[in-house]
Coordinates of C-alpha atoms in Angstrom, one line a residue:
X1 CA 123.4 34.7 101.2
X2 CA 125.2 31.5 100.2
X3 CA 124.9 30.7 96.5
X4 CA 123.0 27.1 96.2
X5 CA 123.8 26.4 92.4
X6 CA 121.3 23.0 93.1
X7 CA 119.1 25.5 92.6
X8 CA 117.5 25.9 88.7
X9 CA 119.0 28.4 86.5
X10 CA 116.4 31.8 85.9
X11 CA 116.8 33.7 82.6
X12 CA 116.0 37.4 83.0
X13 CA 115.0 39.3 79.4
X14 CA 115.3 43.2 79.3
X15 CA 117.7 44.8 82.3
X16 CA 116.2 48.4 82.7
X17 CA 114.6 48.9 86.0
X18 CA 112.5 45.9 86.4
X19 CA 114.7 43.3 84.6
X20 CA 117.7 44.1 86.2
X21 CA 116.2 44.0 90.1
X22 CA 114.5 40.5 89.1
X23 CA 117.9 39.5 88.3
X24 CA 119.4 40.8 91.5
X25 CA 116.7 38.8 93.6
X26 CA 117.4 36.0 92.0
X27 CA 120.6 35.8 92.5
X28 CA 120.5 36.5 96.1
X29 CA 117.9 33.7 96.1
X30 CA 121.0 31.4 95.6
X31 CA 119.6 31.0 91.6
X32 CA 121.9 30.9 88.9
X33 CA 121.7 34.2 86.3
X34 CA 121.0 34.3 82.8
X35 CA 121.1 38.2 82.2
X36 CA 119.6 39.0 78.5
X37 CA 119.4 42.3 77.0
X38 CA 119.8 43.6 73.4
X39 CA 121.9 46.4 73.8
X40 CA 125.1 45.8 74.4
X41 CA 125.5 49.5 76.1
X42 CA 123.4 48.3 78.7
X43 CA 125.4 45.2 79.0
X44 CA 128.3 47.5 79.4
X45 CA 127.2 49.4 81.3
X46 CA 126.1 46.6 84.1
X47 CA 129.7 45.3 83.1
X48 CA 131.3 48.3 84.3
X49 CA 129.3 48.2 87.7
X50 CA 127.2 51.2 87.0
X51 CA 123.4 49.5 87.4
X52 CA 121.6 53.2 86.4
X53 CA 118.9 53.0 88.9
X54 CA 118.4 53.8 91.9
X55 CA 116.8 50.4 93.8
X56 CA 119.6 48.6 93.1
X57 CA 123.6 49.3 94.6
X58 CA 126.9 49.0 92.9
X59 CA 127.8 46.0 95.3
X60 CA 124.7 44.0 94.5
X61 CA 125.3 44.4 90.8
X62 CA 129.0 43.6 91.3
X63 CA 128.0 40.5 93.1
X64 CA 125.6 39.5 90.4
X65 CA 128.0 40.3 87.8
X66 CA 131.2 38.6 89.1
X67 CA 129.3 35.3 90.3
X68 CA 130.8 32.9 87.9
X69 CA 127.3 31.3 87.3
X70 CA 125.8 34.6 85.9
X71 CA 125.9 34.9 82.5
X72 CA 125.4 38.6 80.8
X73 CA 124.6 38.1 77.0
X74 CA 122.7 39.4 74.2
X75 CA 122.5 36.4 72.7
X76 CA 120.4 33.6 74.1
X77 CA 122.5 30.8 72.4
X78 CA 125.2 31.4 74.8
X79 CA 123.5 30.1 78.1
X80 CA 120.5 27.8 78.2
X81 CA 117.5 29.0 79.6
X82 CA 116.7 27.2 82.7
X83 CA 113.8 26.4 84.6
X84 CA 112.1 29.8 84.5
X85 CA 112.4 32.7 82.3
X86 CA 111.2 36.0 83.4
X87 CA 110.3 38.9 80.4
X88 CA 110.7 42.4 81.7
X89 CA 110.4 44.0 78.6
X90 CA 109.4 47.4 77.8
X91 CA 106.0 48.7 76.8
X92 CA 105.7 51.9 75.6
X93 CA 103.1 53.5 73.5
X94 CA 103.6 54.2 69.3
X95 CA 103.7 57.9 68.0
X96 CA 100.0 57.4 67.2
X97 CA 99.9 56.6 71.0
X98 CA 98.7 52.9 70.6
X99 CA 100.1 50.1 73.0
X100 CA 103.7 48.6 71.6
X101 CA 104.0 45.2 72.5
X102 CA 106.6 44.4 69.6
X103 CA 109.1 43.9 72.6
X104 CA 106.6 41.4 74.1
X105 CA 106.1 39.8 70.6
X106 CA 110.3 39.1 70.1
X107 CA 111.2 38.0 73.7
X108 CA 108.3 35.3 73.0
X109 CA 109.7 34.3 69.9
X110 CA 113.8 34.3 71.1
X111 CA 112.4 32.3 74.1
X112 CA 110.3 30.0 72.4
X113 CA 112.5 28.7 70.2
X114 CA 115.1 27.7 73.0
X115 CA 112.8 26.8 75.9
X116 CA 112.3 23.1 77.5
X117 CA 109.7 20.6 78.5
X118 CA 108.2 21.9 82.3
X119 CA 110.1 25.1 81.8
X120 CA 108.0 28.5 83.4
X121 CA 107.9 31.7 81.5
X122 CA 106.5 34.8 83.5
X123 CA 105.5 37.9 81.8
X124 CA 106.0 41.0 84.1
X125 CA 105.6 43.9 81.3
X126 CA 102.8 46.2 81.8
X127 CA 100.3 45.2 78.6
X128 CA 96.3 45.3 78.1
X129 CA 94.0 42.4 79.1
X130 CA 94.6 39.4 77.3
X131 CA 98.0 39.7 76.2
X132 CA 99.6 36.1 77.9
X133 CA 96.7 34.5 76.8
X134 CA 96.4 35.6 73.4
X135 CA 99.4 36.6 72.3
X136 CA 102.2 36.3 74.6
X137 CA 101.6 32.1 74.8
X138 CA 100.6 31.1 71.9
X139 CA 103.8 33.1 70.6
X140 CA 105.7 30.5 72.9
X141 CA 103.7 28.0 72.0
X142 CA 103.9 28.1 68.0
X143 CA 107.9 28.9 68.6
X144 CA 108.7 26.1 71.1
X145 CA 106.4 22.9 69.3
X146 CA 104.7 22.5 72.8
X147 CA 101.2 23.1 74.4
X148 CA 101.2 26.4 76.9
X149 CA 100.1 25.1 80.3
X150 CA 100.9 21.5 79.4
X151 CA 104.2 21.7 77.9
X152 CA 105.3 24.4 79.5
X153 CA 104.0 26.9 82.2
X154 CA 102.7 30.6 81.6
X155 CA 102.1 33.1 83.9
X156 CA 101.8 36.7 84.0
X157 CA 103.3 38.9 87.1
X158 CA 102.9 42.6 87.0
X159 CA 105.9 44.6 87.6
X160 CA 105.7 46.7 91.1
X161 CA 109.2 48.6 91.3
X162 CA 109.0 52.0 92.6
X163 CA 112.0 53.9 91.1
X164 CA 113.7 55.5 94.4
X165 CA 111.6 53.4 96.7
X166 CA 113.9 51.9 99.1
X167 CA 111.0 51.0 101.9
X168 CA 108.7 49.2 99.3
X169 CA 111.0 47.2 97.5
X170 CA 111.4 44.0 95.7
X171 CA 110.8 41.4 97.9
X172 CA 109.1 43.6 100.0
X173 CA 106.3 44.5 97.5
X174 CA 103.3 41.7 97.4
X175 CA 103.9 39.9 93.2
X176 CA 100.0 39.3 91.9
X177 CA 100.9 36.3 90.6
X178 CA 97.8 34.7 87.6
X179 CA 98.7 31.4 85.4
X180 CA 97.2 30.2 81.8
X181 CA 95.8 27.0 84.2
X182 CA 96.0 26.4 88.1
X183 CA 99.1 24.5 87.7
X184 CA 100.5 27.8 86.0
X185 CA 99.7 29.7 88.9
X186 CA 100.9 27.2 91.1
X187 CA 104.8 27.1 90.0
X188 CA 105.0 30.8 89.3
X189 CA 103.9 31.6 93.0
X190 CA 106.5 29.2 94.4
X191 CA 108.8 30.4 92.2
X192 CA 108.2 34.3 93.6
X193 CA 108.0 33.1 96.7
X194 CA 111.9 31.2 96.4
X195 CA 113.0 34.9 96.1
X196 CA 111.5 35.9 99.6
X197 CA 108.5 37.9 97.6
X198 CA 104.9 37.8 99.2
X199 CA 102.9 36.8 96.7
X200 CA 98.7 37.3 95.9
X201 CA 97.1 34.7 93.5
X202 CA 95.0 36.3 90.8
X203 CA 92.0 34.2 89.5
X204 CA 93.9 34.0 86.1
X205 CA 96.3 36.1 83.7
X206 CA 93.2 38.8 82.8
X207 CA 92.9 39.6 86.6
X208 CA 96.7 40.0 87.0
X209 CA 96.9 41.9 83.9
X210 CA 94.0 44.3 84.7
X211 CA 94.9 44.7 88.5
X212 CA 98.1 46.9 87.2
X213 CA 95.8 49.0 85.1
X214 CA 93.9 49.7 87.9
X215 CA 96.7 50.6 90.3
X216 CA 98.2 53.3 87.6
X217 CA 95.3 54.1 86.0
X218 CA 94.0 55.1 89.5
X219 CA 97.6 57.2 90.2
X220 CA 96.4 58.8 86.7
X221 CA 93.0 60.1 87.7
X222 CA 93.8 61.4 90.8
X223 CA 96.7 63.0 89.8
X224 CA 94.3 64.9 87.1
X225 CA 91.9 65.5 89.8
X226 CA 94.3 67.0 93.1
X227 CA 96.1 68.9 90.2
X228 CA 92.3 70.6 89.0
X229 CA 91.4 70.9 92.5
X230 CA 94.3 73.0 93.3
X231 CA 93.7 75.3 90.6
X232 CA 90.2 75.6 91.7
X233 CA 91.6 76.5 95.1
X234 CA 94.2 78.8 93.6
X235 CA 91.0 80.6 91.8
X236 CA 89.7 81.4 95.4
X237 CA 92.7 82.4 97.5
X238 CA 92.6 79.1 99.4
X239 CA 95.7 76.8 100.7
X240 CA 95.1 73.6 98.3
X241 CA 97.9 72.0 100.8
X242 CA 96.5 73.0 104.3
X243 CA 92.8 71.3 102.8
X244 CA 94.7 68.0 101.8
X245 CA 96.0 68.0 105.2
X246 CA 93.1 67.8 107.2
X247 CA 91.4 65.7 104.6
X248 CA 94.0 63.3 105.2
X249 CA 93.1 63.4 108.7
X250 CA 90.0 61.6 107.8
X251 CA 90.9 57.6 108.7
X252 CA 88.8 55.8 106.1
X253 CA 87.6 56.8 102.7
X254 CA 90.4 59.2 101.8
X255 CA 93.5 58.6 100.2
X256 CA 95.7 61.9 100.0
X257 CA 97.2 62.7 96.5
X258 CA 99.4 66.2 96.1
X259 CA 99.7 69.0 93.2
X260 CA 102.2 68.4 90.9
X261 CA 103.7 69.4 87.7
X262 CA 101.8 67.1 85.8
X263 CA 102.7 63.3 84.9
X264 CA 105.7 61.8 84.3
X265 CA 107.8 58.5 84.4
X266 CA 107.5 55.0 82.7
X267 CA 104.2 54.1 83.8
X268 CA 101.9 56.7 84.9
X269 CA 101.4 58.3 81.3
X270 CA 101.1 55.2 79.4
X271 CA 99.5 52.5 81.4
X272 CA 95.6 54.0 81.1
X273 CA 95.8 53.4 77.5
X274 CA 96.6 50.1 77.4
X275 CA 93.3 49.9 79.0
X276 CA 91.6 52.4 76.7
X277 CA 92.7 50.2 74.1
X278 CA 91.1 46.6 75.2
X279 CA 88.0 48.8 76.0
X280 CA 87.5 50.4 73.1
X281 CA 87.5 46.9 71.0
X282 CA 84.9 45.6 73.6
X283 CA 83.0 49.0 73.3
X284 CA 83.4 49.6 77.2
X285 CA 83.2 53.4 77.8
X286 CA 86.8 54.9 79.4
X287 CA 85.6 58.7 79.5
X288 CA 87.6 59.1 82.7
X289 CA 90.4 58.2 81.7
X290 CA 90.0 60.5 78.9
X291 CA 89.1 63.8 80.9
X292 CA 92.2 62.9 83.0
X293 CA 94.5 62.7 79.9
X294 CA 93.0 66.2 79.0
X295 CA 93.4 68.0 82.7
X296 CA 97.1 66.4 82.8
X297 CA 98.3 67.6 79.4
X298 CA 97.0 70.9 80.7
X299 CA 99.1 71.3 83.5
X300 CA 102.9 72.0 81.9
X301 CA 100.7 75.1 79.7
X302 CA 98.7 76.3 82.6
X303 CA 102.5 76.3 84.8
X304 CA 104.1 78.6 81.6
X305 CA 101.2 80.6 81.5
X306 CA 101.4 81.8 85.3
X307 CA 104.9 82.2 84.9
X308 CA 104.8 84.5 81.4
X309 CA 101.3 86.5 83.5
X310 CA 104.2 87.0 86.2
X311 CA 107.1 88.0 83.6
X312 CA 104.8 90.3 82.0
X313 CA 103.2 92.1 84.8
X314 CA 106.6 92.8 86.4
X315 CA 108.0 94.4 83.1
X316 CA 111.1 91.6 82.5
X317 CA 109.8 90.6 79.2
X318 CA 111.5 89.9 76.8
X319 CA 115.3 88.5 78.7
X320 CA 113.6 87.2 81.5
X321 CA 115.7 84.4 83.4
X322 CA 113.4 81.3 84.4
X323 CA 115.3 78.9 86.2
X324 CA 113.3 75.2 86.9
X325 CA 114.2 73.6 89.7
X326 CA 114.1 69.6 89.7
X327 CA 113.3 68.4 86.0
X328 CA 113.1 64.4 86.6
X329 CA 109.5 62.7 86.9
X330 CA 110.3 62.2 90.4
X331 CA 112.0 62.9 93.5
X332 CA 115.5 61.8 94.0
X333 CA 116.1 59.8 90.9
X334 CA 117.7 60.8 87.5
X335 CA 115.0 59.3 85.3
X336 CA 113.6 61.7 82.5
X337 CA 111.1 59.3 80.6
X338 CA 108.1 61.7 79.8
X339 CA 108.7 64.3 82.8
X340 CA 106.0 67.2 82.6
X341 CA 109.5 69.4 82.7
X342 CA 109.6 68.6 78.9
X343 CA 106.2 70.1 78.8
X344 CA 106.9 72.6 80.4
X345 CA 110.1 73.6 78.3
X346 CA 108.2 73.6 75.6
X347 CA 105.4 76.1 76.5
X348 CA 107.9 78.8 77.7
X349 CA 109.7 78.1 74.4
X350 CA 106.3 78.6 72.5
X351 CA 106.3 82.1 74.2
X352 CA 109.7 82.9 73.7
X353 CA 111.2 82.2 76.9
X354 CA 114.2 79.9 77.1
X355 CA 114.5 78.5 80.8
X356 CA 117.4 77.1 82.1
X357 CA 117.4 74.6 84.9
X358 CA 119.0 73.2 88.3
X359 CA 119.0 69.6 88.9
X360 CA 121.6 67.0 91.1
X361 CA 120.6 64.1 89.7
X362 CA 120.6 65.5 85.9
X363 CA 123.6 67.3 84.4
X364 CA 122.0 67.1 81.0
X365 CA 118.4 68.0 80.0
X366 CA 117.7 67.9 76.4
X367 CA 113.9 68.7 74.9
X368 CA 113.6 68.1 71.6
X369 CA 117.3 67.8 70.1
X370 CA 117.7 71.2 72.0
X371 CA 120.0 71.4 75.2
X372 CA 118.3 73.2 78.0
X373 CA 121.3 75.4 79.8
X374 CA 122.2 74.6 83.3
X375 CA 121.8 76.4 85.9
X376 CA 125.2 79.3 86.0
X377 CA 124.6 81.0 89.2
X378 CA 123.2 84.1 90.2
X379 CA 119.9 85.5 90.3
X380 CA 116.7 84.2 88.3
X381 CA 113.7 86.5 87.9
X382 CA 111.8 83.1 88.5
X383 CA 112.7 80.1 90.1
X384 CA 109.7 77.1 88.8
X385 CA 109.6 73.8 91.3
X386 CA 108.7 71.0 88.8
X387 CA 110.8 68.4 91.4
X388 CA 111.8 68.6 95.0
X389 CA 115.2 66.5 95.8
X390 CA 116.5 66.0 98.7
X391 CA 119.3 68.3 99.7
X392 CA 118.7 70.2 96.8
X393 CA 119.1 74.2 97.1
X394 CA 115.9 75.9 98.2
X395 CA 114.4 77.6 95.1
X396 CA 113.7 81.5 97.2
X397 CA 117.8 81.5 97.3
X398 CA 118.2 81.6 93.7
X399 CA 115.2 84.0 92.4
X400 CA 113.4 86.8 93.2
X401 CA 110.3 85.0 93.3
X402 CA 109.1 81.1 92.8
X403 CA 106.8 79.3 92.0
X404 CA 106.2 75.8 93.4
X405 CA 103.3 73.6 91.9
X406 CA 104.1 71.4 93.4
X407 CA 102.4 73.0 96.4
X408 CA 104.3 75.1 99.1
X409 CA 103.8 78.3 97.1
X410 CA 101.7 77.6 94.1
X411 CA 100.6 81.6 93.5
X412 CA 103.9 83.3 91.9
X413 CA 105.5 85.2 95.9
X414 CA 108.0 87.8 95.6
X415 CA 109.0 89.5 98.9
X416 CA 106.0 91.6 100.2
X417 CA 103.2 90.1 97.4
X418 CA 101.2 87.8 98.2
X419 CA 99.4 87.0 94.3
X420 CA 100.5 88.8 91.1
X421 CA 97.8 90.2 89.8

């Protein structure tokens, strides 16, 4: 697409997964880039073509990065802002497993203090229920010497990448789109919209910010619950998979969810507690939530205990080889951020069983400050499915038995057995 630099400049804060695909749309929009990130290896990284993920290709990075209107920096002094920043900052949760918005709190600040009159600030980072409003703006607000809303504009945009997901992208992928005040709302849609985006007005920054708690907190539950259920099935000899699939043939009021290995990834395990949080200081009940947390943490012990029932039963304790296949938090990407493989590492450790593992989109898998060995060929005495990739070698060619929660063979097989006792 032809670059139109009479379009306004767009700043871009954080380039991890989200960030970095903003910038990328942008760009393609015809917009002028302002690419901010702290780290400088990231920066380098971009620099040297490699974008890390998935959802965006070396060619569209290239093209962002050689366009001599982008501008990659760590430092915000180098390139004005423009007409609209975007913040796609990381949230994570503290040890104590509180929300961390401290990212949120010093892209405010850095912005704040170099933004314009009329300028547009969105907020796409994952946070609890009334962070734009009372934190996020009036950090812009008390930084900049201007009224949110009046001086400047304020929105919040939940983030919607799917790491991997090359049919949901984007600008394919409706941006809820809530402002401080109607005008708010009003530049921020056109302004997702300018990047070819289909975008659904929220009734305000609460609604936007609570409709992304929903959609993971939802992913959460019934993740917790398909994962239960197939244990429950497992309990009574019954195919967990061949009852999803003709549930699934049920056209309204079912929406199919499949065992797994537990949770994993960026979002899924944090998300619900950034809702726990706001509800707890309102006194709204979130016992759900909390029986899901419980049933998921579950899953990586209840995986090494089948596996050490097996070991033990067939007399290859202690030097048993347990090779797990797939150890990202999802298929066909290299990400590791909180994959139930970690989990799972460290309940075989716990009982004194090192695993080692197979994966073509990791060649190093660390739990812990402890390497976990790759894969060396031969034979395992069990070969665990914690991820299926694409292409990836089928798990009964490199063990004498598996085990797949995943779903296709969820009781330990080995030729001729059905169910270890």
């Amino acid at each position: 697409m032809s670059q139109d630099r009479t379009l306004p400049r767009v700043t871009v804060c954080g380039l991890g997964y989200v960030g970095l695909s903003v910038a990328v749309a942008a760009h393609d929009a015809g917009y002028a880039v302002t690419a901010y990130d702290v780290d400088e290896g990231v920066l380098a990284r971009l620099k040297r073509g490699n974008p890390g993920i998935s959802n965006v290709s070396p060619e569209q990075l290239v093209a962002l990065t050689e366009d001599p209107a982008t501008v990659m920096t760590n430092d915000l002094d180098q390139s004005p802002i423009g007409d609209v920043a975007v913040v796609c900052v990381p949230t994570p949760l503290t040890p104590g497993g509180a929300p961390d918005t401290s990212a949120i709190v010093d892209a405010a600040r850095a912005l704040g203090a170099r933004i314009g009159p009329g300028t547009l600030v969105t907020l796409e980072s994952t946070t609890w229920p009334g962070t734009t409003e009372e934190l996020f703006a009036p950090l812009l607000a008390q930084s900049s010497g201007m009224d949110a809303g009046t001086g400047f504009n304020v929105a919040f945009s939940p983030e919607r990448i799917d790491p991997g997901n090359h049919t949901h992208t984007f600008t394919t992928t409706p941006k809820v789109v809530g402002g401080l005040t109607a005008r708010c709302t009003e530049r921020a849609a056109a302004f997702y919209r300018s990047l070819g985006v289909p975008v659904v007005v929220a009734a305000g920054t609460r609604e936007a910010e609570m409709s992304k708690l929903l959609e993971n907190t939802y992913r959460f539950v019934n993740i917790s619950f398909v994962n239960e259920f197939a244990a429950v099935c497992d309990a009574m000899d019954i195919d967990a998979m061949d009852a999803i699939r003709c549930a699934s043939s049920k056209p309204f009021g079912f929406t199919p969810f499949t065992p797994s290995a537990g949770v994993g990834g960026h979002c899924i395990p944090v998300d619900p507690f950034y809702l726990t949080h706001k509800a707890d200081e309102v006194g709204a009940a979130t016992s759900m939530i909390a029986a899901a947390d419980a049933v998921n943490r579950s899953v990586p012990e209840a995986i090494a205990e089948q596996v050490l029932d097996h070991l033990r039963s067939a007399g290859l304790l202690p030097g048993a080889k347990v090779l797990l296949c797939g150890v990202s938090y999802k298929p066909d990407v290299a990400d590791l951020r909180m994959t139930p493989a970690i989990g799972v590492v460290r309940a075989l450790r716990a009982r004194g069983v090192e695993p080692s593992f197979i994966d073509p989109f990791v060649p190093e898998f660390v739990v812990d400050d402890v390497p976990v060995a790759p894969w060396s060929g031969g034979t395992a005495d069990v070969a665990v499915v914690l991820q299926k990739h694409e292409g990836a070698p089928p798990p009964a060619e490199l063990a004498h038995a598996v085990y797949d929660p995943t779903g296709a063979r969820r009781p330990i097989r080995t030729p001729g057995l059905r169910r270890v006792p």
